[in-house]
mmCIF file of C-alpha atoms in Angstrom:
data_model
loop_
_atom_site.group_PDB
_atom_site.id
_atom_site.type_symbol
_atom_site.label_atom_id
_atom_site.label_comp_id
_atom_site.label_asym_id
_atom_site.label_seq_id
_atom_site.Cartn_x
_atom_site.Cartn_y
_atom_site.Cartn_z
ATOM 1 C CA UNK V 44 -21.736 -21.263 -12.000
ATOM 2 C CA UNK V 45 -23.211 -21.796 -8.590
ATOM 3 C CA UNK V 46 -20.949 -21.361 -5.567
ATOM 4 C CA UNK V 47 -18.605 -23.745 -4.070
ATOM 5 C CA UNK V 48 -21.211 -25.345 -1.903
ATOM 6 C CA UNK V 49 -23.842 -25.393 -4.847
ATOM 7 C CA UNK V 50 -26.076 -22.548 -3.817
ATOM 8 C CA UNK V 51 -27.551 -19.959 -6.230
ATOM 9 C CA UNK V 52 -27.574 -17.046 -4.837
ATOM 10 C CA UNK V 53 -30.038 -14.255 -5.932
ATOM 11 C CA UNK V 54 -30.357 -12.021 -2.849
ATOM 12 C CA UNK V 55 -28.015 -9.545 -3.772
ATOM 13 C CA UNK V 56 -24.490 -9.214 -5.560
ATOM 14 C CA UNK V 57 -23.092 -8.273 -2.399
ATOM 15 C CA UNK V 58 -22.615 -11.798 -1.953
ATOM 16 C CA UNK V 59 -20.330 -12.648 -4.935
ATOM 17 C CA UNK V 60 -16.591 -14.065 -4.241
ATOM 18 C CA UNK V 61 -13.363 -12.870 -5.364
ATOM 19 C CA UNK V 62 -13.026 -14.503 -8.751
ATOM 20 C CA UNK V 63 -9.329 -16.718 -8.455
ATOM 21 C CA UNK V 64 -7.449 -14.167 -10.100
ATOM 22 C CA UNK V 65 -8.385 -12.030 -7.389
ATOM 23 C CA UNK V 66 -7.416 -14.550 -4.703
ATOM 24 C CA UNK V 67 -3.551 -14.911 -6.699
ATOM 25 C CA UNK V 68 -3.454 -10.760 -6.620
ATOM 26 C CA UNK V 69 -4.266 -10.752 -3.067
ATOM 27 C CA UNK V 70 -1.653 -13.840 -1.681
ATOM 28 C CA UNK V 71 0.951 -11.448 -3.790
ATOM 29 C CA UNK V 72 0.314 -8.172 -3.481
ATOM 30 C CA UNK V 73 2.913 -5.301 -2.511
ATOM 31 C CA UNK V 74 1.727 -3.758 0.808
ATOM 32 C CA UNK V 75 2.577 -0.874 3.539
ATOM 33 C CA UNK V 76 0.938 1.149 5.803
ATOM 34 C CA UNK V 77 -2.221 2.917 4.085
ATOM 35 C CA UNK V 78 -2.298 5.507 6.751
ATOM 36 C CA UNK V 79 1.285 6.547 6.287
ATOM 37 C CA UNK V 80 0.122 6.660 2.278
ATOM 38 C CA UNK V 81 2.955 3.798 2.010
ATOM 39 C CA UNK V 82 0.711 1.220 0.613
ATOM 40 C CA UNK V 83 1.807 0.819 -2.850
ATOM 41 C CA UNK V 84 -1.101 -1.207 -3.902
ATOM 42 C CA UNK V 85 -3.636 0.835 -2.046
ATOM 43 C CA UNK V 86 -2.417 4.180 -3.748
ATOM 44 C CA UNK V 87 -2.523 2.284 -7.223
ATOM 45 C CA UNK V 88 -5.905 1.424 -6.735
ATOM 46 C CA UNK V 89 -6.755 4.607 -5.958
ATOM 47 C CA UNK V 90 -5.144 6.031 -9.114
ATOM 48 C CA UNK V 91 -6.729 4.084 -11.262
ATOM 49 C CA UNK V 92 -9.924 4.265 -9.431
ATOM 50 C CA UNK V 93 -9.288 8.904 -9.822
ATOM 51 C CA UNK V 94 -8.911 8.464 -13.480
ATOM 52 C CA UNK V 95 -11.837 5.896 -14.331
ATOM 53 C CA UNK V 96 -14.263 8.815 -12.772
ATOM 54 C CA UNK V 97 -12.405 11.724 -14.028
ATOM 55 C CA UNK V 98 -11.743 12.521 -11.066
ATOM 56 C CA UNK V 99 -8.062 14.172 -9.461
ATOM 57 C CA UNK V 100 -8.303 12.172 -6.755
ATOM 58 C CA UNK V 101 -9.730 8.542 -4.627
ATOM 59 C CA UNK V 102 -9.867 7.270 -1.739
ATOM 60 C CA UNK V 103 -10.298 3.286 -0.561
ATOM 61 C CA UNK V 104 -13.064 2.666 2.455
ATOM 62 C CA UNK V 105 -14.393 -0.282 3.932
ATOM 63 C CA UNK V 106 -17.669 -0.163 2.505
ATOM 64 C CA UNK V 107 -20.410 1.952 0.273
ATOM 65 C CA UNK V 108 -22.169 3.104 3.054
ATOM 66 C CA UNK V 109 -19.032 4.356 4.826
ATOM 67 C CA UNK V 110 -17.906 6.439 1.423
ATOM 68 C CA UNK V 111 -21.014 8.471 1.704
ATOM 69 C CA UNK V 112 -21.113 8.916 5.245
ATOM 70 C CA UNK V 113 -17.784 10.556 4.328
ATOM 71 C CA UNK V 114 -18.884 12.348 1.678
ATOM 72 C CA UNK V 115 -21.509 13.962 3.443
ATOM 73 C CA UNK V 116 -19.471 14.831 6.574
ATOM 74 C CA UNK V 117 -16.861 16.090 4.208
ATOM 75 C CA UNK V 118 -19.713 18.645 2.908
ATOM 76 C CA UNK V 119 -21.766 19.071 6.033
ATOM 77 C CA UNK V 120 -21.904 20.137 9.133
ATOM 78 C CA UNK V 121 -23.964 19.994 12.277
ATOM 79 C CA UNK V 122 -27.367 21.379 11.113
ATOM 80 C CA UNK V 123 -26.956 21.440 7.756
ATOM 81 C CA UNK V 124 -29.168 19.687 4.946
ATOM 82 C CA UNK V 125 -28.636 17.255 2.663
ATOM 83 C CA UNK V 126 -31.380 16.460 -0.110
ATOM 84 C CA UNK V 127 -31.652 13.005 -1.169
ATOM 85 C CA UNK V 128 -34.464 10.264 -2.771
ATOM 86 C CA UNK V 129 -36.942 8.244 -0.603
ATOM 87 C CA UNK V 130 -35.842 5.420 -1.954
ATOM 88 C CA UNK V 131 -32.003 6.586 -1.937
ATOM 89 C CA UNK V 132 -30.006 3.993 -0.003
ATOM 90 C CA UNK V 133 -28.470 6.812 1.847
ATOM 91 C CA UNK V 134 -32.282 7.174 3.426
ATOM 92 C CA UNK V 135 -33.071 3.726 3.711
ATOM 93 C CA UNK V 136 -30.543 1.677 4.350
ATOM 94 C CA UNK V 137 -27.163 3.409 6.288
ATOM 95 C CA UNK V 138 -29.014 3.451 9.555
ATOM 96 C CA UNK V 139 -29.778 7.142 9.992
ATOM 97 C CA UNK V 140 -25.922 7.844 9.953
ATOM 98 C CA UNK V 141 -25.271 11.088 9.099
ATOM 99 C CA UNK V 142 -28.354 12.362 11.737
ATOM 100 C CA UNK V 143 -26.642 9.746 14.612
ATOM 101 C CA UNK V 144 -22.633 10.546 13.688
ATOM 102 C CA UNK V 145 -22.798 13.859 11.702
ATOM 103 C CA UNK V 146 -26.168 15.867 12.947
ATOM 104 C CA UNK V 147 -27.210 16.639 9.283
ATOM 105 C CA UNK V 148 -30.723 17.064 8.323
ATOM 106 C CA UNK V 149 -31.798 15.019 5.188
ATOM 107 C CA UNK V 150 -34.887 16.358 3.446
ATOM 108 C CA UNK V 151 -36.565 13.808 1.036
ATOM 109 C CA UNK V 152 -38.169 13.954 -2.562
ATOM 110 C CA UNK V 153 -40.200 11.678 -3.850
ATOM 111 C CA UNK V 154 -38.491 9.444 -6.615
ATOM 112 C CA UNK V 155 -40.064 9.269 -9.992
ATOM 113 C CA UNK V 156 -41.012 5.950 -11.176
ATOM 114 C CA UNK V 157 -37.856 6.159 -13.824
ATOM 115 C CA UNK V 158 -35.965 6.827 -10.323
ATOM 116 C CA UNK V 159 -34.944 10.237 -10.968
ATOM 117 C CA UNK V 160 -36.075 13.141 -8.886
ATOM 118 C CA UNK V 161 -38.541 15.367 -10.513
ATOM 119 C CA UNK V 162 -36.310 18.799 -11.308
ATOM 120 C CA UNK V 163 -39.541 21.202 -10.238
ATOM 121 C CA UNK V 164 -38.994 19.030 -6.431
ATOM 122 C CA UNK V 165 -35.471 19.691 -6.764
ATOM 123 C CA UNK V 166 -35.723 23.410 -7.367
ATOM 124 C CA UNK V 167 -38.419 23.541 -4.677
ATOM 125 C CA UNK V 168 -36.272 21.656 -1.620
ATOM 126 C CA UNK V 169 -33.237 24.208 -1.962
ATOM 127 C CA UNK V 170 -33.372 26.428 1.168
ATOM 128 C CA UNK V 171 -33.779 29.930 0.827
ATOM 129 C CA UNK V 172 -31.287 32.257 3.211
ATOM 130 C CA UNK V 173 -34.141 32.240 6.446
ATOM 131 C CA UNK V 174 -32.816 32.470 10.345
ATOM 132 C CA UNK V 175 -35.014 29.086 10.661
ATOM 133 C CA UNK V 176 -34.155 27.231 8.251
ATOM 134 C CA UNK V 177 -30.909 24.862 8.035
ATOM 135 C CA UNK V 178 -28.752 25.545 5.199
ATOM 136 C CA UNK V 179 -29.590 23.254 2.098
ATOM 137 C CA UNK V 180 -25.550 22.212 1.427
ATOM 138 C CA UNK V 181 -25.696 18.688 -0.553
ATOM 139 C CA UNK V 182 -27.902 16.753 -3.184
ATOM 140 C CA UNK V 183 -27.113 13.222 -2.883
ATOM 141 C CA UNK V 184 -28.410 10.957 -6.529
ATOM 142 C CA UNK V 185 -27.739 7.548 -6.867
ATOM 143 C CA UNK V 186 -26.886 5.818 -9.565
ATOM 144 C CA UNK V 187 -28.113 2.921 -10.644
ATOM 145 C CA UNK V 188 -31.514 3.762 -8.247
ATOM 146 C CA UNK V 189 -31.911 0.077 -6.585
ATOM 147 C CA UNK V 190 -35.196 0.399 -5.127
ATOM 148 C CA UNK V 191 -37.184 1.677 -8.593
ATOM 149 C CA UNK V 192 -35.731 -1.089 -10.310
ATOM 150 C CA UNK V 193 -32.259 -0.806 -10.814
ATOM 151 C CA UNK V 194 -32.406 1.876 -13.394
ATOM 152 C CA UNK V 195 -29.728 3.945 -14.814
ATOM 153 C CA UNK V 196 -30.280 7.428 -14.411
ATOM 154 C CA UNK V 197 -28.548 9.207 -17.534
ATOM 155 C CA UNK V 198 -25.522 11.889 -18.100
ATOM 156 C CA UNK V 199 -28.455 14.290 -19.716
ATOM 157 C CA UNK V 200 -30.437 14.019 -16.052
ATOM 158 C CA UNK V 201 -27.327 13.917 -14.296
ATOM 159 C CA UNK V 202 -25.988 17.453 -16.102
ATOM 160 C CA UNK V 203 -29.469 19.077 -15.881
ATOM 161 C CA UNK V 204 -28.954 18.621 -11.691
ATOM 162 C CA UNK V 205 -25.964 20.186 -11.423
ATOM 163 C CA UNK V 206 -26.776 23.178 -13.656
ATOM 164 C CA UNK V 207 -29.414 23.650 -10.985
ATOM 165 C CA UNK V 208 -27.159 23.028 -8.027
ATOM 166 C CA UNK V 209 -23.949 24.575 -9.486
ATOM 167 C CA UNK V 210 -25.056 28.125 -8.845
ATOM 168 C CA UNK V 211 -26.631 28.112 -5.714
ATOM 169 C CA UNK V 212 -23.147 26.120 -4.658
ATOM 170 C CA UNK V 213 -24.837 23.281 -3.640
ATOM 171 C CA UNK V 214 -22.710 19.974 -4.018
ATOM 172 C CA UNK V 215 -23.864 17.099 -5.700
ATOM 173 C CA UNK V 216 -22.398 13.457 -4.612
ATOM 174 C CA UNK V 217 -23.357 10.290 -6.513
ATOM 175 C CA UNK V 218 -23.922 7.485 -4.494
ATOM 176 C CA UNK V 219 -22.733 4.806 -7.521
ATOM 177 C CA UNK V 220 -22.475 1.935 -5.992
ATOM 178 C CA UNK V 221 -23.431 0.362 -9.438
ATOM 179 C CA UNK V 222 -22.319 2.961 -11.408
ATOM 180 C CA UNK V 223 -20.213 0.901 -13.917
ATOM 181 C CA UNK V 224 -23.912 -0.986 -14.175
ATOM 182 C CA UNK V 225 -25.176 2.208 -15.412
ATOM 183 C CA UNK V 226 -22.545 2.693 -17.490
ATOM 184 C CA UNK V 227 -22.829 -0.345 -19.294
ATOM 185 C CA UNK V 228 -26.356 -0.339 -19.318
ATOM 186 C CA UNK V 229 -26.093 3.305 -20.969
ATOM 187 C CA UNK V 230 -23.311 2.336 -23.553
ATOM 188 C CA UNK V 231 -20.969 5.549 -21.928
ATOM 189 C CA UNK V 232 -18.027 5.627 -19.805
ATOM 190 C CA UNK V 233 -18.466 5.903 -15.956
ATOM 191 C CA UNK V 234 -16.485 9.659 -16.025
ATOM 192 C CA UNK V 235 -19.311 10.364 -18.360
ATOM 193 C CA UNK V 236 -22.121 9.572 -15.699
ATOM 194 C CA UNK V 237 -20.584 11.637 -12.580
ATOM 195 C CA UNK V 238 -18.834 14.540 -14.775
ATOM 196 C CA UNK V 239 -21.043 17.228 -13.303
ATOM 197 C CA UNK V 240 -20.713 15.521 -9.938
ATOM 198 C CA UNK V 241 -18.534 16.789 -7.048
ATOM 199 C CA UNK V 242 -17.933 13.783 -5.748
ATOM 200 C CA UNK V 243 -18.996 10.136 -6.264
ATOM 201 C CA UNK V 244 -18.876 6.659 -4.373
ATOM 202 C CA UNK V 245 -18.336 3.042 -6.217
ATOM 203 C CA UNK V 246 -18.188 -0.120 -4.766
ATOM 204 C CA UNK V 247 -15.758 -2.779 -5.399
ATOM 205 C CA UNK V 248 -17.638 -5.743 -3.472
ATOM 206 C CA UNK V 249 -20.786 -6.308 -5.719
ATOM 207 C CA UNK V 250 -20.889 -7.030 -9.396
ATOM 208 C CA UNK V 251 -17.275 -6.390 -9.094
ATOM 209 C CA UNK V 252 -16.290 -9.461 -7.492
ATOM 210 C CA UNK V 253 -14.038 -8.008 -5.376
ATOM 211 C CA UNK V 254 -14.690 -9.126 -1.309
ATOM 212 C CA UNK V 255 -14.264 -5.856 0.387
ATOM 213 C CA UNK V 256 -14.269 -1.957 -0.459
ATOM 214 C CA UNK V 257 -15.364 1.194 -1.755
ATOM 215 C CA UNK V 258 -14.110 3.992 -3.698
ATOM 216 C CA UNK V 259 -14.603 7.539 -3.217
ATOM 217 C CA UNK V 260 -13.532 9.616 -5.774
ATOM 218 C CA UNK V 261 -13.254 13.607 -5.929
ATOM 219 C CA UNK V 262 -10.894 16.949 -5.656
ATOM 220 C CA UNK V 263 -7.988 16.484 -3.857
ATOM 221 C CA UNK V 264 -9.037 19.138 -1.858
ATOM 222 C CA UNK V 265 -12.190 16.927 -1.327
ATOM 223 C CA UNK V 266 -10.199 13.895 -0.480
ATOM 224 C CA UNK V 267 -7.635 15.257 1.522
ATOM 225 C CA UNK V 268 -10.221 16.463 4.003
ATOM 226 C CA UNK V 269 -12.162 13.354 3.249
ATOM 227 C CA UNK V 270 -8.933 10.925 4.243
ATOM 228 C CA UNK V 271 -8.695 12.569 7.803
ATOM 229 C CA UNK V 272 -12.698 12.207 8.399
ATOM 230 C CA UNK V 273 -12.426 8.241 7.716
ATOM 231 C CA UNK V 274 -9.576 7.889 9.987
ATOM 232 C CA UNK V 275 -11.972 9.785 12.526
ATOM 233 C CA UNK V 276 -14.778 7.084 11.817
ATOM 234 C CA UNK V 277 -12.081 4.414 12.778
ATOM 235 C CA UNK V 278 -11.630 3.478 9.196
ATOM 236 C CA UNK V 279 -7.887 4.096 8.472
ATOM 237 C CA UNK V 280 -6.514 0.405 7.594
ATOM 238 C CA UNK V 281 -3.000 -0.595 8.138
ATOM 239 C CA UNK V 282 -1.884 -3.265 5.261
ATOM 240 C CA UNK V 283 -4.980 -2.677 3.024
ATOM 241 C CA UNK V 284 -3.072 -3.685 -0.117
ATOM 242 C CA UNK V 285 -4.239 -7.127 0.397
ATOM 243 C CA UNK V 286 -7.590 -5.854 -0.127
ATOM 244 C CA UNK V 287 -6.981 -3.282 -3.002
ATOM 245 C CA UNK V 288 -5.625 -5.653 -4.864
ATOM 246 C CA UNK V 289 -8.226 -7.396 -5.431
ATOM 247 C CA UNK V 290 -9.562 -3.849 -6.386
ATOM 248 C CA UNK V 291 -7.374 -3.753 -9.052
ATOM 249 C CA UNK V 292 -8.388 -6.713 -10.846
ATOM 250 C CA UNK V 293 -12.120 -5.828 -10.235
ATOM 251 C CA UNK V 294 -11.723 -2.615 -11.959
ATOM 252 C CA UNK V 295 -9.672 -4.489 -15.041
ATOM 253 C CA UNK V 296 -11.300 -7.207 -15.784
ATOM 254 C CA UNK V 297 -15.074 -7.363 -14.475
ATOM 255 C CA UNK V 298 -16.638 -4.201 -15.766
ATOM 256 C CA UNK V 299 -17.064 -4.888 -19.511
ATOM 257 C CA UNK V 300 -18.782 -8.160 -18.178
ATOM 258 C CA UNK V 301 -21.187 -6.423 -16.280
ATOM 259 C CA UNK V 302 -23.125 -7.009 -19.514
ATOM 260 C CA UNK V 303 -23.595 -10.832 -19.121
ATOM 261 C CA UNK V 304 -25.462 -9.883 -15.948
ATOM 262 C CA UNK V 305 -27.847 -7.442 -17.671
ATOM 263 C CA UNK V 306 -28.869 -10.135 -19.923
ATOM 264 C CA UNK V 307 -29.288 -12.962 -17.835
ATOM 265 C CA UNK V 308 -31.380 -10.537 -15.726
ATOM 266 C CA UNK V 309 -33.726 -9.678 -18.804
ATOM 267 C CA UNK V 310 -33.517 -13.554 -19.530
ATOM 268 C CA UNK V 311 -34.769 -14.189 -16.151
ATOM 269 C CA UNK V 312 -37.531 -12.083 -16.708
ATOM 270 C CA UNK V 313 -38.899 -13.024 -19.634
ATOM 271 C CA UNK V 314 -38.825 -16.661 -18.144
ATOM 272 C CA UNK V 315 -41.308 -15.455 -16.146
ATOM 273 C CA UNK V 316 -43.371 -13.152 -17.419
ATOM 274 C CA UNK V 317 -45.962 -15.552 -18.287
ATOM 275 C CA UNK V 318 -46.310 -17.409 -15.122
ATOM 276 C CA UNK V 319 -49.369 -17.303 -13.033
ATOM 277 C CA UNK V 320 -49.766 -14.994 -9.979
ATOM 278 C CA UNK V 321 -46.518 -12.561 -10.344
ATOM 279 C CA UNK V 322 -46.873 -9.081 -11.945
ATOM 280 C CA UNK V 323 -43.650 -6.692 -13.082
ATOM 281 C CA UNK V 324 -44.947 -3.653 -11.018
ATOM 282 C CA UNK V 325 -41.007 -2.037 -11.837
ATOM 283 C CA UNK V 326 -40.658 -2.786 -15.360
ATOM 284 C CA UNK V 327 -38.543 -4.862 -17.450
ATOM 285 C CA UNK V 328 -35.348 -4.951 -15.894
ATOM 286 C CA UNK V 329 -32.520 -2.636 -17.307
ATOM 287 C CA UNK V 330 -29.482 -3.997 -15.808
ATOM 288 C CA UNK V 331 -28.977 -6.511 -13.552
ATOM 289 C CA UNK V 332 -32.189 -6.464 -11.417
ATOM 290 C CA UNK V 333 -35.453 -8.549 -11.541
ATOM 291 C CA UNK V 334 -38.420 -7.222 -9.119
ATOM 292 C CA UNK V 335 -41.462 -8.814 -9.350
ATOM 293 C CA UNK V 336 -44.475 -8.986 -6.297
ATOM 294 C CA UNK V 337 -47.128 -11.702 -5.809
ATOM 295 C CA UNK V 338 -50.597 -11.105 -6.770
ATOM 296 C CA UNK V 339 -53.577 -11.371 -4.786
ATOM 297 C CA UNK V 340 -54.114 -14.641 -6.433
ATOM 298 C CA UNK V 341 -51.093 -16.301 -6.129
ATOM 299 C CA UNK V 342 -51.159 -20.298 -5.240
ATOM 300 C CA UNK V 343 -47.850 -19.280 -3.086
ATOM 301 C CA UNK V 344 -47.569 -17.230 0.017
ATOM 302 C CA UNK V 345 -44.042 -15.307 -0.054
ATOM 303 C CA UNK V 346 -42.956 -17.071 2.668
ATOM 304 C CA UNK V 347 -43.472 -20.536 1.540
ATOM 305 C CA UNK V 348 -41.684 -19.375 -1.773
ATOM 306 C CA UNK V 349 -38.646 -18.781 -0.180
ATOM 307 C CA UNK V 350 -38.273 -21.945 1.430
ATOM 308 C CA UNK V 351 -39.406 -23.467 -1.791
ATOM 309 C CA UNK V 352 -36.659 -22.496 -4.013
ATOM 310 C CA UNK V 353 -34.144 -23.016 -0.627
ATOM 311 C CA UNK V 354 -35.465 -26.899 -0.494
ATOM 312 C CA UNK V 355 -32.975 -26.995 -4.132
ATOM 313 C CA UNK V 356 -30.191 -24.889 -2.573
ATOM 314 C CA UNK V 357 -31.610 -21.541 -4.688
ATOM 315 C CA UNK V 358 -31.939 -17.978 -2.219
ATOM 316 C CA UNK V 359 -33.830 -15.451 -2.753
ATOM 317 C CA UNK V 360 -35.084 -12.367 -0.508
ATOM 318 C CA UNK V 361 -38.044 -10.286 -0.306
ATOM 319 C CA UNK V 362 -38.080 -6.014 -0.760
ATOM 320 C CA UNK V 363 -41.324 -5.851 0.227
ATOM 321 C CA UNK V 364 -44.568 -7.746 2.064
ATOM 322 C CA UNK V 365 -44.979 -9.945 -1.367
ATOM 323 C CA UNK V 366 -42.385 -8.590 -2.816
ATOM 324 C CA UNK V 367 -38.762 -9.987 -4.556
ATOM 325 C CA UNK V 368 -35.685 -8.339 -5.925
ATOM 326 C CA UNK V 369 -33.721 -11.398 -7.500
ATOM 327 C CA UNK V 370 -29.976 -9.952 -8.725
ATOM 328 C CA UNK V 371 -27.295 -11.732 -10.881
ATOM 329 C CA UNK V 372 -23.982 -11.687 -10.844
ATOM 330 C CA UNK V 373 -20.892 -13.301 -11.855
ATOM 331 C CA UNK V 374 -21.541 -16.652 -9.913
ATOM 332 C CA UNK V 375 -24.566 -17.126 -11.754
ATOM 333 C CA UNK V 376 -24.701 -18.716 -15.340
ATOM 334 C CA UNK V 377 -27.272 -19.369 -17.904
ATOM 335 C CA UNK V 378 -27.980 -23.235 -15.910
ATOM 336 C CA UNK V 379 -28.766 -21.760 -13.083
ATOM 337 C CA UNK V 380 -31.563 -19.658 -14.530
ATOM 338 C CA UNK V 381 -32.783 -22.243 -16.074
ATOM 339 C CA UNK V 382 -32.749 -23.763 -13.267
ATOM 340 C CA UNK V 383 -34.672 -21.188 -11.495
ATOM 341 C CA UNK V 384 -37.295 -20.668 -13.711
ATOM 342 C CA UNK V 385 -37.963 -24.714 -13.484
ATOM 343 C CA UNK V 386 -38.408 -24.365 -9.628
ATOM 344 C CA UNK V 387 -40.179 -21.109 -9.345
ATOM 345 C CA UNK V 388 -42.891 -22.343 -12.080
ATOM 346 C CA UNK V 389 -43.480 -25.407 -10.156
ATOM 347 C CA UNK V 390 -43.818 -23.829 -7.226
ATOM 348 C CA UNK V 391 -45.961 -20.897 -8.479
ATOM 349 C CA UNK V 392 -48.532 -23.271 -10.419
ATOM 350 C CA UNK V 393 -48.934 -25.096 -7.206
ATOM 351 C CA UNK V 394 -48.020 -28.608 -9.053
#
């Protein structure tokens, strides 16, 4: 089920479309102003979105990476710390934003190869009470880890954190961007995954079809203060109930699928697990994820593989120097992989 256009897309599933039952929500949906709390849909969504995570109360953003800039403003301020993976997203990937707009410190420890952070490292990092040292006030974990492979990180890891955390009062937010992959993945329920968790972030606009949004989910006392922060980062939104509900349908009906994903991904993999100058340097893929690097003696230069596969309107992007992270999603089907697999041995046997 290749796009409109005919492209398979395996960059990310940040680029998936709003299925059509999204697009019928969205031309009908019940709207007011979200900043007056007078968006119907909005505060729906963001009902539903509280109970899903256990939580007693949500709030809608524009984006993942906005959520836990919140989150971490919410629990921070100017010189504090915040503890987080080296391969978190919140270190790689949200542009240094809570150093550049919040002046909090991040300390990193190295994630494990199952993408956890080792508890000894954890236990180690926490500040003791010192005139120098900045005061150690968050532990951000993210769930599923993207850069080790897409790998859920379980409720047993996740509850063993926060019994570390909980009486130093230390927060813990869980950047879940995935987190309904994890919790298919695991066989639990989402709440499940974050119950230990002060506060955690999901996104709406990957696996989850839906084209814009993020969900931030917490006390209300968390979200209250949390609401007024987001309006500070210019991110209160007038008539957002356009957007939410396609939110609503997301969290409805494209979660249990999440499943189809995981096994095309594994599908994908074994497809090319035999093929000549490619090793699995992350593993077998455990939900919807595929990484795989070129080996010394590949036929193929990266480069030249990417414009390969774009030559029969398939994309894929690099994570590293010879490196590829191919993701499915919704608006892939079992023809495309095959599909794939045709291409990329073609191209890797250099016939």
């Amino acid at each position: 089920m290749a796009f409109e256009n005919g492209v398979i897309d395996f960059r990310s599933d940040t680029v998936t479309h709003p299925t059509l039952t999204m697009r019928k929500a969205m031309a009908t949906a019940l709207i007011g102003d979200d900043v007056y709390r007078e968006d119907p849909t909005i505060n729906a969504l963001e009902q539903k979105s509280a109970e899903l995570m256990g939580k007693e109360a949500a709030l809608f953003t524009a984006s993942g990476t906005m959520a836990n800039l919140i989150a971490v403003l919410t629990y921070c301020g100017r010189g504090d710390e915040a503890v987080m993976g080296n391969n978190g997203h919140t270190f790689l990937h949200e542009v240094g934003g809570i150093s550049a707009l919040g002046g909090v410190f991040p300390q990193l420890i190295p994630n494990q190869l199952d993408g956890t952070l080792a508890l000894t490292d954890i236990r180690k990092a926490i500040r003791e009470e010192d005139i120098h040292h900045p005061e150690t006030k968050l532990f951000i974990l993210e769930n599923t880890q993207n850069q080790c492979g897409g790998i859920p990180l379980s409720k047993e890891y996740t509850n063993k954190l926060a019994d570390i955390l909980n009486p130093r009062n230390i927060r813990l937010h869980i950047d879940g961007a995935r987190i309904f992959n994890a919790s298919v993945a695991l066989g639990i329920e989402p709440s499940a995954l974050v119950e230990t968790a002060d506060s955690v972030m999901f996104c709406l606009s990957k696996g989850l079809c839906a084209p814009v949004g993020s969900i931030l989910c917490g006390t209300n006392e968390f979200i209250q203060k949390a609401r007024k922060i987001r309006k500070q980062l210019g991110g209160g939104m007038r008539q957002a109930g356009i957007l939410g509900a396609a939110g609503i349908v997301a969290i409805d009906e494209m979660i249990d699928r999440l499943e189809e994903d995981h096994l095309r991904a594994r599908n994908l993999a074994e497809g090319m697990k035999e093929l000549p100058g490619i090793v699995f340097k992350k593993g077998v893929p455990q939900s919807n994820m595929v990484f795989i690097e070129l080996s010394d003696n590949a036929k193929i230069s990266a480069e030249n593989l990417i414009k390969g596969m774009a030559e029969v309107d398939i994309l894929i992007g690099m994570s590293g120097p010879k490196s590829f992270r191919f993701v499915t999603h919704y608006w892939i089907n079992d023809q495309d992989i095959d599909k794939f697999l045709v291409k990329i041995k073609h191209l890797l046997e250099g016939s």
